Amino acid sequence: MAEQQQGTGIRVEALAPEFQAQAVAWAERLGLPLVDEAAEFAVQVGGEGLQIQQLGPQAPGPVRVDFVEGQAAHRRLYGGGNGQMIAKAVGIAQGVRPQVLDATAGLGKDAFVLASLGCQMTLIERQPLIAALLEDGLARAHGDAEVGAIVARMRLLTGNAIERMRAWEGEAPQVIYLDPMFPHRDKSALVKKEMRVFRPLVGDDLDAPALLEAALALASHRVVVKRPRKAPIIEGPKPSHSLEGKSSRYDIYPKKALKG
């Protein structure tokens, strides 16, 4: 079994001896080797939690989920609150905080923004490594005095979002939010560190039409799709309208009005 896993191109490593037991546990859970000299990526366990590091001379820095400091903290404090375009897109208004399913969670940035504005969030992430980063980031944030209450509104599910939505049990989410990985046309999409790491691991969401179809069948009130500003709409029903920003837009597919 170990021989088959050598070809994954990803190994798990501890950044210090005291994290070796955690590294072994993650390696077993993710089905990855602890030793692979030819690996292109390393899942690293250290004092700042779990991270993915691309290996090689031109590699960018590590990617991890941090809801407490850095970009997430700045956006939480200075991002514009309910005036943000994403807030308007999902229907946040006076007395209205919809229950939202983010079916393409990624590193959870958009879900965290919506949770910080008061929405109950369910997240689905299908790529096991990204889901592991997200789980680790949520676990660390739970212990923070300010952020703990926000991440308490975030519930993480793993697996294929299309299958999860088709087999959904219980109350349907009011709003489903989709941000499919968009096929890149040029190298500008690779500039961001996360993109350089994600593309080889995740690839493009070529099943976006099926994702939209499943979301439209499940959501009780609306579906919101985030797209690059000039990208075509996802194949399928047309959105009723869009909110457009500098680099991205939100295509909105309403089913019924959200009320407080």
PDB file of N, CA and C in Angstrom, residues 133-224:
ATOM      1  N   LEU A 133      -7.073  21.465   6.211  1.00  0.00           N
ATOM      2  CA  LEU A 133      -6.640  22.811   6.593  1.00  0.00           C
ATOM      3  C   LEU A 133      -7.784  23.575   7.250  1.00  0.00           C
ATOM      4  N   LEU A 134      -8.968  23.433   6.656  1.00  0.00           N
ATOM      5  CA  LEU A 134     -10.150  24.134   7.155  1.00  0.00           C
ATOM      6  C   LEU A 134     -10.528  23.633   8.553  1.00  0.00           C
ATOM      7  N   GLU A 135     -10.525  22.328   8.713  1.00  0.00           N
ATOM      8  CA  GLU A 135     -10.841  21.731  10.022  1.00  0.00           C
ATOM      9  C   GLU A 135      -9.866  22.218  11.082  1.00  0.00           C
ATOM     10  N   ASP A 136      -8.583  22.256  10.725  1.00  0.00           N
ATOM     11  CA  ASP A 136      -7.550  22.697  11.658  1.00  0.00           C
ATOM     12  C   ASP A 136      -7.726  24.177  12.016  1.00  0.00           C
ATOM     13  N   GLY A 137      -8.016  25.001  11.000  1.00  0.00           N
ATOM     14  CA  GLY A 137      -8.215  26.433  11.240  1.00  0.00           C
ATOM     15  C   GLY A 137      -9.418  26.705  12.128  1.00  0.00           C
ATOM     16  N   LEU A 138     -10.494  25.970  11.901  1.00  0.00           N
ATOM     17  CA  LEU A 138     -11.693  26.120  12.731  1.00  0.00           C
ATOM     18  C   LEU A 138     -11.410  25.699  14.175  1.00  0.00           C
ATOM     19  N   ALA A 139     -10.696  24.601  14.333  1.00  0.00           N
ATOM     20  CA  ALA A 139     -10.391  24.097  15.682  1.00  0.00           C
ATOM     21  C   ALA A 139      -9.552  25.111  16.457  1.00  0.00           C
ATOM     22  N   ARG A 140      -8.547  25.713  15.803  1.00  0.00           N
ATOM     23  CA  ARG A 140      -7.711  26.704  16.487  1.00  0.00           C
ATOM     24  C   ARG A 140      -8.508  27.967  16.824  1.00  0.00           C
ATOM     25  N   ALA A 141      -9.400  28.373  15.919  1.00  0.00           N
ATOM     26  CA  ALA A 141     -10.181  29.601  16.126  1.00  0.00           C
ATOM     27  C   ALA A 141     -11.205  29.451  17.241  1.00  0.00           C
ATOM     28  N   HIS A 142     -11.664  28.226  17.496  1.00  0.00           N
ATOM     29  CA  HIS A 142     -12.665  28.004  18.556  1.00  0.00           C
ATOM     30  C   HIS A 142     -12.171  28.483  19.907  1.00  0.00           C
ATOM     31  N   GLY A 143     -10.854  28.446  20.104  1.00  0.00           N
ATOM     32  CA  GLY A 143     -10.299  28.835  21.403  1.00  0.00           C
ATOM     33  C   GLY A 143     -10.077  30.332  21.556  1.00  0.00           C
ATOM     34  N   ASP A 144     -10.350  31.106  20.518  1.00  0.00           N
ATOM     35  CA  ASP A 144     -10.111  32.551  20.593  1.00  0.00           C
ATOM     36  C   ASP A 144     -11.336  33.261  21.168  1.00  0.00           C
ATOM     37  N   ALA A 145     -11.085  34.223  22.051  1.00  0.00           N
ATOM     38  CA  ALA A 145     -12.191  34.899  22.746  1.00  0.00           C
ATOM     39  C   ALA A 145     -13.136  35.615  21.783  1.00  0.00           C
ATOM     40  N   GLU A 146     -12.586  36.291  20.770  1.00  0.00           N
ATOM     41  CA  GLU A 146     -13.428  37.056  19.846  1.00  0.00           C
ATOM     42  C   GLU A 146     -13.959  36.199  18.704  1.00  0.00           C
ATOM     43  N   VAL A 147     -13.103  35.380  18.157  1.00  0.00           N
ATOM     44  CA  VAL A 147     -13.451  34.656  16.931  1.00  0.00           C
ATOM     45  C   VAL A 147     -14.191  33.355  17.211  1.00  0.00           C
ATOM     46  N   GLY A 148     -14.057  32.838  18.430  1.00  0.00           N
ATOM     47  CA  GLY A 148     -14.710  31.574  18.768  1.00  0.00           C
ATOM     48  C   GLY A 148     -16.212  31.591  18.524  1.00  0.00           C
ATOM     49  N   ALA A 149     -16.849  32.707  18.864  1.00  0.00           N
ATOM     50  CA  ALA A 149     -18.306  32.813  18.675  1.00  0.00           C
ATOM     51  C   ALA A 149     -18.690  32.829  17.197  1.00  0.00           C
ATOM     52  N   ILE A 150     -17.782  33.343  16.361  1.00  0.00           N
ATOM     53  CA  ILE A 150     -18.060  33.386  14.913  1.00  0.00           C
ATOM     54  C   ILE A 150     -17.946  31.984  14.310  1.00  0.00           C
ATOM     55  N   VAL A 151     -16.845  31.298  14.594  1.00  0.00           N
ATOM     56  CA  VAL A 151     -16.658  29.969  13.989  1.00  0.00           C
ATOM     57  C   VAL A 151     -17.630  28.948  14.568  1.00  0.00           C
ATOM     58  N   ALA A 152     -18.242  29.261  15.717  1.00  0.00           N
ATOM     59  CA  ALA A 152     -19.291  28.381  16.253  1.00  0.00           C
ATOM     60  C   ALA A 152     -20.490  28.341  15.308  1.00  0.00           C
ATOM     61  N   ARG A 153     -20.592  29.335  14.426  1.00  0.00           N
ATOM     62  CA  ARG A 153     -21.671  29.358  13.427  1.00  0.00           C
ATOM     63  C   ARG A 153     -21.263  28.663  12.122  1.00  0.00           C
ATOM     64  N   MET A 154     -20.101  28.023  12.103  1.00  0.00           N
ATOM     65  CA  MET A 154     -19.602  27.365  10.890  1.00  0.00           C
ATOM     66  C   MET A 154     -19.498  25.860  11.115  1.00  0.00           C
ATOM     67  N   ARG A 155     -20.225  25.099  10.291  1.00  0.00           N
ATOM     68  CA  ARG A 155     -20.213  23.632  10.401  1.00  0.00           C
ATOM     69  C   ARG A 155     -19.604  23.076   9.124  1.00  0.00           C
ATOM     70  N   LEU A 156     -18.575  22.250   9.264  1.00  0.00           N
ATOM     71  CA  LEU A 156     -17.844  21.729   8.098  1.00  0.00           C
ATOM     72  C   LEU A 156     -18.272  20.312   7.754  1.00  0.00           C
ATOM     73  N   LEU A 157     -18.618  20.108   6.486  1.00  0.00           N
ATOM     74  CA  LEU A 157     -18.874  18.783   5.937  1.00  0.00           C
ATOM     75  C   LEU A 157     -17.833  18.521   4.853  1.00  0.00           C
ATOM     76  N   THR A 158     -17.503  17.254   4.651  1.00  0.00           N
ATOM     77  CA  THR A 158     -16.559  16.919   3.587  1.00  0.00           C
ATOM     78  C   THR A 158     -17.244  16.012   2.564  1.00  0.00           C
ATOM     79  N   GLY A 159     -16.631  15.904   1.411  1.00  0.00           N
ATOM     80  CA  GLY A 159     -17.175  15.044   0.367  1.00  0.00           C
ATOM     81  C   GLY A 159     -17.643  15.838  -0.839  1.00  0.00           C
ATOM     82  N   ASN A 160     -18.207  15.128  -1.782  1.00  0.00           N
ATOM     83  CA  ASN A 160     -18.651  15.728  -3.037  1.00  0.00           C
ATOM     84  C   ASN A 160     -19.914  16.562  -2.798  1.00  0.00           C
ATOM     85  N   ALA A 161     -19.828  17.853  -3.109  1.00  0.00           N
ATOM     86  CA  ALA A 161     -20.939  18.765  -2.821  1.00  0.00           C
ATOM     87  C   ALA A 161     -22.197  18.414  -3.613  1.00  0.00           C
ATOM     88  N   ILE A 162     -22.019  17.967  -4.848  1.00  0.00           N
ATOM     89  CA  ILE A 162     -23.178  17.620  -5.681  1.00  0.00           C
ATOM     90  C   ILE A 162     -23.932  16.453  -5.055  1.00  0.00           C
ATOM     91  N   GLU A 163     -23.185  15.422  -4.660  1.00  0.00           N
ATOM     92  CA  GLU A 163     -23.816  14.257  -4.026  1.00  0.00           C
ATOM     93  C   GLU A 163     -24.436  14.633  -2.683  1.00  0.00           C
ATOM     94  N   ARG A 164     -23.729  15.463  -1.926  1.00  0.00           N
ATOM     95  CA  ARG A 164     -24.236  15.903  -0.627  1.00  0.00           C
ATOM     96  C   ARG A 164     -25.557  16.660  -0.781  1.00  0.00           C
ATOM     97  N   MET A 165     -25.630  17.547  -1.779  1.00  0.00           N
ATOM     98  CA  MET A 165     -26.849  18.339  -1.977  1.00  0.00           C
ATOM     99  C   MET A 165     -27.996  17.463  -2.470  1.00  0.00           C
ATOM    100  N   ARG A 166     -27.695  16.535  -3.352  1.00  0.00           N
ATOM    101  CA  ARG A 166     -28.746  15.659  -3.891  1.00  0.00           C
ATOM    102  C   ARG A 166     -29.324  14.750  -2.820  1.00  0.00           C
ATOM    103  N   ALA A 167     -28.494  14.395  -1.837  1.00  0.00           N
ATOM    104  CA  ALA A 167     -28.956  13.475  -0.780  1.00  0.00           C
ATOM    105  C   ALA A 167     -29.239  14.208   0.529  1.00  0.00           C
ATOM    106  N   TRP A 168     -29.458  15.514   0.447  1.00  0.00           N
ATOM    107  CA  TRP A 168     -29.627  16.343   1.653  1.00  0.00           C
ATOM    108  C   TRP A 168     -30.800  15.865   2.508  1.00  0.00           C
ATOM    109  N   GLU A 169     -30.569  15.814   3.805  1.00  0.00           N
ATOM    110  CA  GLU A 169     -31.636  15.452   4.737  1.00  0.00           C
ATOM    111  C   GLU A 169     -31.866  16.600   5.703  1.00  0.00           C
ATOM    112  N   GLY A 170     -33.089  16.766   6.142  1.00  0.00           N
ATOM    113  CA  GLY A 170     -33.399  17.853   7.069  1.00  0.00           C
ATOM    114  C   GLY A 170     -33.757  19.136   6.325  1.00  0.00           C
ATOM    115  N   GLU A 171     -33.786  20.233   7.066  1.00  0.00           N
ATOM    116  CA  GLU A 171     -34.210  21.512   6.501  1.00  0.00           C
ATOM    117  C   GLU A 171     -33.228  21.994   5.437  1.00  0.00           C
ATOM    118  N   ALA A 172     -33.772  22.426   4.317  1.00  0.00           N
ATOM    119  CA  ALA A 172     -32.922  22.901   3.221  1.00  0.00           C
ATOM    120  C   ALA A 172     -32.308  24.252   3.573  1.00  0.00           C
ATOM    121  N   PRO A 173     -31.068  24.516   3.138  1.00  0.00           N
ATOM    122  CA  PRO A 173     -30.490  25.837   3.352  1.00  0.00           C
ATOM    123  C   PRO A 173     -31.279  26.892   2.580  1.00  0.00           C
ATOM    124  N   GLN A 174     -31.400  28.079   3.178  1.00  0.00           N
ATOM    125  CA  GLN A 174     -32.122  29.146   2.479  1.00  0.00           C
ATOM    126  C   GLN A 174     -31.341  29.632   1.261  1.00  0.00           C
ATOM    127  N   VAL A 175     -30.046  29.777   1.456  1.00  0.00           N
ATOM    128  CA  VAL A 175     -29.188  30.281   0.377  1.00  0.00           C
ATOM    129  C   VAL A 175     -28.037  29.299   0.160  1.00  0.00           C
ATOM    130  N   ILE A 176     -27.734  29.015  -1.095  1.00  0.00           N
ATOM    131  CA  ILE A 176     -26.547  28.218  -1.413  1.00  0.00           C
ATOM    132  C   ILE A 176     -25.583  29.100  -2.189  1.00  0.00           C
ATOM    133  N   TYR A 177     -24.333  29.108  -1.722  1.00  0.00           N
ATOM    134  CA  TYR A 177     -23.287  29.964  -2.282  1.00  0.00           C
ATOM    135  C   TYR A 177     -22.264  29.082  -2.993  1.00  0.00           C
ATOM    136  N   LEU A 178     -21.968  29.414  -4.233  1.00  0.00           N
ATOM    137  CA  LEU A 178     -21.020  28.641  -5.034  1.00  0.00           C
ATOM    138  C   LEU A 178     -19.910  29.554  -5.554  1.00  0.00           C
ATOM    139  N   ASP A 179     -18.678  29.096  -5.431  1.00  0.00           N
ATOM    140  CA  ASP A 179     -17.535  29.813  -6.003  1.00  0.00           C
ATOM    141  C   ASP A 179     -16.635  28.779  -6.666  1.00  0.00           C
ATOM    142  N   PRO A 180     -17.067  28.267  -7.840  1.00  0.00           N
ATOM    143  CA  PRO A 180     -16.306  27.191  -8.476  1.00  0.00           C
ATOM    144  C   PRO A 180     -14.944  27.690  -8.958  1.00  0.00           C
ATOM    145  N   MET A 181     -13.962  26.795  -8.926  1.00  0.00           N
ATOM    146  CA  MET A 181     -12.644  27.124  -9.456  1.00  0.00           C
ATOM    147  C   MET A 181     -12.791  27.351 -10.952  1.00  0.00           C
ATOM    148  N   PHE A 182     -12.385  28.506 -11.401  1.00  0.00           N
ATOM    149  CA  PHE A 182     -12.608  28.889 -12.802  1.00  0.00           C
ATOM    150  C   PHE A 182     -11.388  28.552 -13.639  1.00  0.00           C
ATOM    151  N   PRO A 183     -11.564  27.899 -14.806  1.00  0.00           N
ATOM    152  CA  PRO A 183     -10.401  27.587 -15.661  1.00  0.00           C
ATOM    153  C   PRO A 183      -9.643  28.869 -16.008  1.00  0.00           C
ATOM    154  N   HIS A 184      -8.336  28.884 -15.732  1.00  0.00           N
ATOM    155  CA  HIS A 184      -7.576  30.114 -15.965  1.00  0.00           C
ATOM    156  C   HIS A 184      -7.156  30.229 -17.425  1.00  0.00           C
ATOM    157  N   ARG A 185      -7.166  31.445 -17.912  1.00  0.00           N
ATOM    158  CA  ARG A 185      -6.809  31.716 -19.312  1.00  0.00           C
ATOM    159  C   ARG A 185      -5.391  32.239 -19.439  1.00  0.00           C
ATOM    160  N   ASP A 186      -4.835  32.751 -18.368  1.00  0.00           N
ATOM    161  CA  ASP A 186      -3.479  33.291 -18.432  1.00  0.00           C
ATOM    162  C   ASP A 186      -2.780  33.069 -17.102  1.00  0.00           C
ATOM    163  N   LYS A 187      -1.554  33.551 -17.006  1.00  0.00           N
ATOM    164  CA  LYS A 187      -0.771  33.272 -15.812  1.00  0.00           C
ATOM    165  C   LYS A 187      -1.131  34.151 -14.630  1.00  0.00           C
ATOM    166  N   SER A 188      -1.947  35.164 -14.842  1.00  0.00           N
ATOM    167  CA  SER A 188      -2.285  36.052 -13.736  1.00  0.00           C
ATOM    168  C   SER A 188      -2.993  35.303 -12.609  1.00  0.00           C
ATOM    169  N   ALA A 189      -3.734  34.258 -12.963  1.00  0.00           N
ATOM    170  CA  ALA A 189      -4.454  33.483 -11.944  1.00  0.00           C
ATOM    171  C   ALA A 189      -3.483  32.742 -11.025  1.00  0.00           C
ATOM    172  N   LEU A 190      -2.237  32.583 -11.460  1.00  0.00           N
ATOM    173  CA  LEU A 190      -1.271  31.832 -10.666  1.00  0.00           C
ATOM    174  C   LEU A 190      -0.468  32.723  -9.735  1.00  0.00           C
ATOM    175  N   VAL A 191      -0.695  34.008  -9.789  1.00  0.00           N
ATOM    176  CA  VAL A 191       0.096  34.921  -8.978  1.00  0.00           C
ATOM    177  C   VAL A 191      -0.163  34.691  -7.499  1.00  0.00           C
ATOM    178  N   LYS A 192      -1.435  34.544  -7.138  1.00  0.00           N
ATOM    179  CA  LYS A 192      -1.758  34.353  -5.732  1.00  0.00           C
ATOM    180  C   LYS A 192      -1.190  33.030  -5.233  1.00  0.00           C
ATOM    181  N   LYS A 193      -0.597  33.100  -4.056  1.00  0.00           N
ATOM    182  CA  LYS A 193       0.045  31.928  -3.471  1.00  0.00           C
ATOM    183  C   LYS A 193      -0.896  30.740  -3.393  1.00  0.00           C
ATOM    184  N   GLU A 194      -2.131  31.000  -2.931  1.00  0.00           N
ATOM    185  CA  GLU A 194      -3.078  29.901  -2.775  1.00  0.00           C
ATOM    186  C   GLU A 194      -3.386  29.222  -4.094  1.00  0.00           C
ATOM    187  N   MET A 195      -3.469  30.037  -5.162  1.00  0.00           N
ATOM    188  CA  MET A 195      -3.767  29.468  -6.480  1.00  0.00           C
ATOM    189  C   MET A 195      -2.647  28.549  -6.942  1.00  0.00           C
ATOM    190  N   ARG A 196      -1.414  28.955  -6.695  1.00  0.00           N
ATOM    191  CA  ARG A 196      -0.278  28.129  -7.126  1.00  0.00           C
ATOM    192  C   ARG A 196      -0.301  26.770  -6.432  1.00  0.00           C
ATOM    193  N   VAL A 197      -0.773  26.765  -5.207  1.00  0.00           N
ATOM    194  CA  VAL A 197      -0.850  25.505  -4.470  1.00  0.00           C
ATOM    195  C   VAL A 197      -2.106  24.733  -4.863  1.00  0.00           C
ATOM    196  N   PHE A 198      -3.214  25.453  -5.016  1.00  0.00           N
ATOM    197  CA  PHE A 198      -4.500  24.790  -5.236  1.00  0.00           C
ATOM    198  C   PHE A 198      -4.633  24.141  -6.600  1.00  0.00           C
ATOM    199  N   ARG A 199      -4.164  24.803  -7.640  1.00  0.00           N
ATOM    200  CA  ARG A 199      -4.439  24.291  -8.992  1.00  0.00           C
ATOM    201  C   ARG A 199      -3.988  22.842  -9.179  1.00  0.00           C
ATOM    202  N   PRO A 200      -2.735  22.509  -8.790  1.00  0.00           N
ATOM    203  CA  PRO A 200      -2.327  21.104  -8.966  1.00  0.00           C
ATOM    204  C   PRO A 200      -3.123  20.141  -8.096  1.00  0.00           C
ATOM    205  N   LEU A 201      -3.580  20.614  -6.935  1.00  0.00           N
ATOM    206  CA  LEU A 201      -4.293  19.729  -6.011  1.00  0.00           C
ATOM    207  C   LEU A 201      -5.766  19.593  -6.354  1.00  0.00           C
ATOM    208  N   VAL A 202      -6.374  20.703  -6.772  1.00  0.00           N
ATOM    209  CA  VAL A 202      -7.827  20.747  -6.926  1.00  0.00           C
ATOM    210  C   VAL A 202      -8.264  20.692  -8.377  1.00  0.00           C
ATOM    211  N   GLY A 203      -7.535  21.397  -9.249  1.00  0.00           N
ATOM    212  CA  GLY A 203      -7.957  21.483 -10.648  1.00  0.00           C
ATOM    213  C   GLY A 203      -9.153  22.413 -10.789  1.00  0.00           C
ATOM    214  N   ASP A 204      -9.726  22.446 -11.974  1.00  0.00           N
ATOM    215  CA  ASP A 204     -10.878  23.304 -12.238  1.00  0.00           C
ATOM    216  C   ASP A 204     -12.173  22.549 -11.951  1.00  0.00           C
ATOM    217  N   ASP A 205     -13.209  23.309 -11.602  1.00  0.00           N
ATOM    218  CA  ASP A 205     -14.517  22.702 -11.354  1.00  0.00           C
ATOM    219  C   ASP A 205     -15.264  22.548 -12.676  1.00  0.00           C
ATOM    220  N   LEU A 206     -14.947  21.473 -13.393  1.00  0.00           N
ATOM    221  CA  LEU A 206     -15.577  21.255 -14.691  1.00  0.00           C
ATOM    222  C   LEU A 206     -17.022  20.793 -14.545  1.00  0.00           C
ATOM    223  N   ASP A 207     -17.417  20.467 -13.307  1.00  0.00           N
ATOM    224  CA  ASP A 207     -18.792  20.027 -13.066  1.00  0.00           C
ATOM    225  C   ASP A 207     -19.649  21.169 -12.528  1.00  0.00           C
ATOM    226  N   ALA A 208     -19.243  22.417 -12.791  1.00  0.00           N
ATOM    227  CA  ALA A 208     -19.994  23.576 -12.285  1.00  0.00           C
ATOM    228  C   ALA A 208     -21.464  23.560 -12.693  1.00  0.00           C
ATOM    229  N   PRO A 209     -21.828  23.182 -13.940  1.00  0.00           N
ATOM    230  CA  PRO A 209     -23.257  23.137 -14.279  1.00  0.00           C
ATOM    231  C   PRO A 209     -24.051  22.168 -13.391  1.00  0.00           C
ATOM    232  N   ALA A 210     -23.468  21.021 -13.086  1.00  0.00           N
ATOM    233  CA  ALA A 210     -24.155  20.056 -12.205  1.00  0.00           C
ATOM    234  C   ALA A 210     -24.233  20.593 -10.779  1.00  0.00           C
ATOM    235  N   LEU A 211     -23.214  21.336 -10.376  1.00  0.00           N
ATOM    236  CA  LEU A 211     -23.198  21.964  -9.058  1.00  0.00           C
ATOM    237  C   LEU A 211     -24.343  22.974  -8.952  1.00  0.00           C
ATOM    238  N   LEU A 212     -24.484  23.790  -9.987  1.00  0.00           N
ATOM    239  CA  LEU A 212     -25.561  24.788 -10.010  1.00  0.00           C
ATOM    240  C   LEU A 212     -26.932  24.109 -10.016  1.00  0.00           C
ATOM    241  N   GLU A 213     -27.058  23.075 -10.812  1.00  0.00           N
ATOM    242  CA  GLU A 213     -28.338  22.356 -10.903  1.00  0.00           C
ATOM    243  C   GLU A 213     -28.748  21.787  -9.540  1.00  0.00           C
ATOM    244  N   ALA A 214     -27.784  21.157  -8.846  1.00  0.00           N
ATOM    245  CA  ALA A 214     -28.079  20.580  -7.528  1.00  0.00           C
ATOM    246  C   ALA A 214     -28.422  21.669  -6.519  1.00  0.00           C
ATOM    247  N   ALA A 215     -27.729  22.804  -6.605  1.00  0.00           N
ATOM    248  CA  ALA A 215     -27.979  23.912  -5.686  1.00  0.00           C
ATOM    249  C   ALA A 215     -29.368  24.500  -5.905  1.00  0.00           C
ATOM    250  N   LEU A 216     -29.739  24.673  -7.173  1.00  0.00           N
ATOM    251  CA  LEU A 216     -31.061  25.230  -7.479  1.00  0.00           C
ATOM    252  C   LEU A 216     -32.176  24.295  -7.021  1.00  0.00           C
ATOM    253  N   ALA A 217     -31.918  22.998  -7.060  1.00  0.00           N
ATOM    254  CA  ALA A 217     -32.928  22.029  -6.621  1.00  0.00           C
ATOM    255  C   ALA A 217     -33.089  22.036  -5.101  1.00  0.00           C
ATOM    256  N   LEU A 218     -32.020  22.388  -4.378  1.00  0.00           N
ATOM    257  CA  LEU A 218     -32.052  22.276  -2.920  1.00  0.00           C
ATOM    258  C   LEU A 218     -32.387  23.584  -2.212  1.00  0.00           C
ATOM    259  N   ALA A 219     -31.796  24.693  -2.621  1.00  0.00           N
ATOM    260  CA  ALA A 219     -31.957  25.967  -1.892  1.00  0.00           C
ATOM    261  C   ALA A 219     -33.426  26.363  -1.812  1.00  0.00           C
ATOM    262  N   SER A 220     -33.843  26.860  -0.651  1.00  0.00           N
ATOM    263  CA  SER A 220     -35.249  27.257  -0.511  1.00  0.00           C
ATOM    264  C   SER A 220     -35.503  28.674  -1.032  1.00  0.00           C
ATOM    265  N   HIS A 221     -34.469  29.546  -0.977  1.00  0.00           N
ATOM    266  CA  HIS A 221     -34.709  30.951  -1.318  1.00  0.00           C
ATOM    267  C   HIS A 221     -33.867  31.490  -2.481  1.00  0.00           C
ATOM    268  N   ARG A 222     -32.572  31.188  -2.487  1.00  0.00           N
ATOM    269  CA  ARG A 222     -31.766  31.667  -3.617  1.00  0.00           C
ATOM    270  C   ARG A 222     -30.432  30.945  -3.705  1.00  0.00           C
ATOM    271  N   VAL A 223     -29.859  31.024  -4.901  1.00  0.00           N
ATOM    272  CA  VAL A 223     -28.505  30.522  -5.147  1.00  0.00           C
ATOM    273  C   VAL A 223     -27.672  31.701  -5.618  1.00  0.00           C
ATOM    274  N   VAL A 224     -26.446  31.799  -5.101  1.00  0.00           N
ATOM    275  CA  VAL A 224     -25.527  32.870  -5.480  1.00  0.00           C
ATOM    276  C   VAL A 224     -24.250  32.233  -6.006  1.00  0.00           C
TER     277      VAL A 224
END
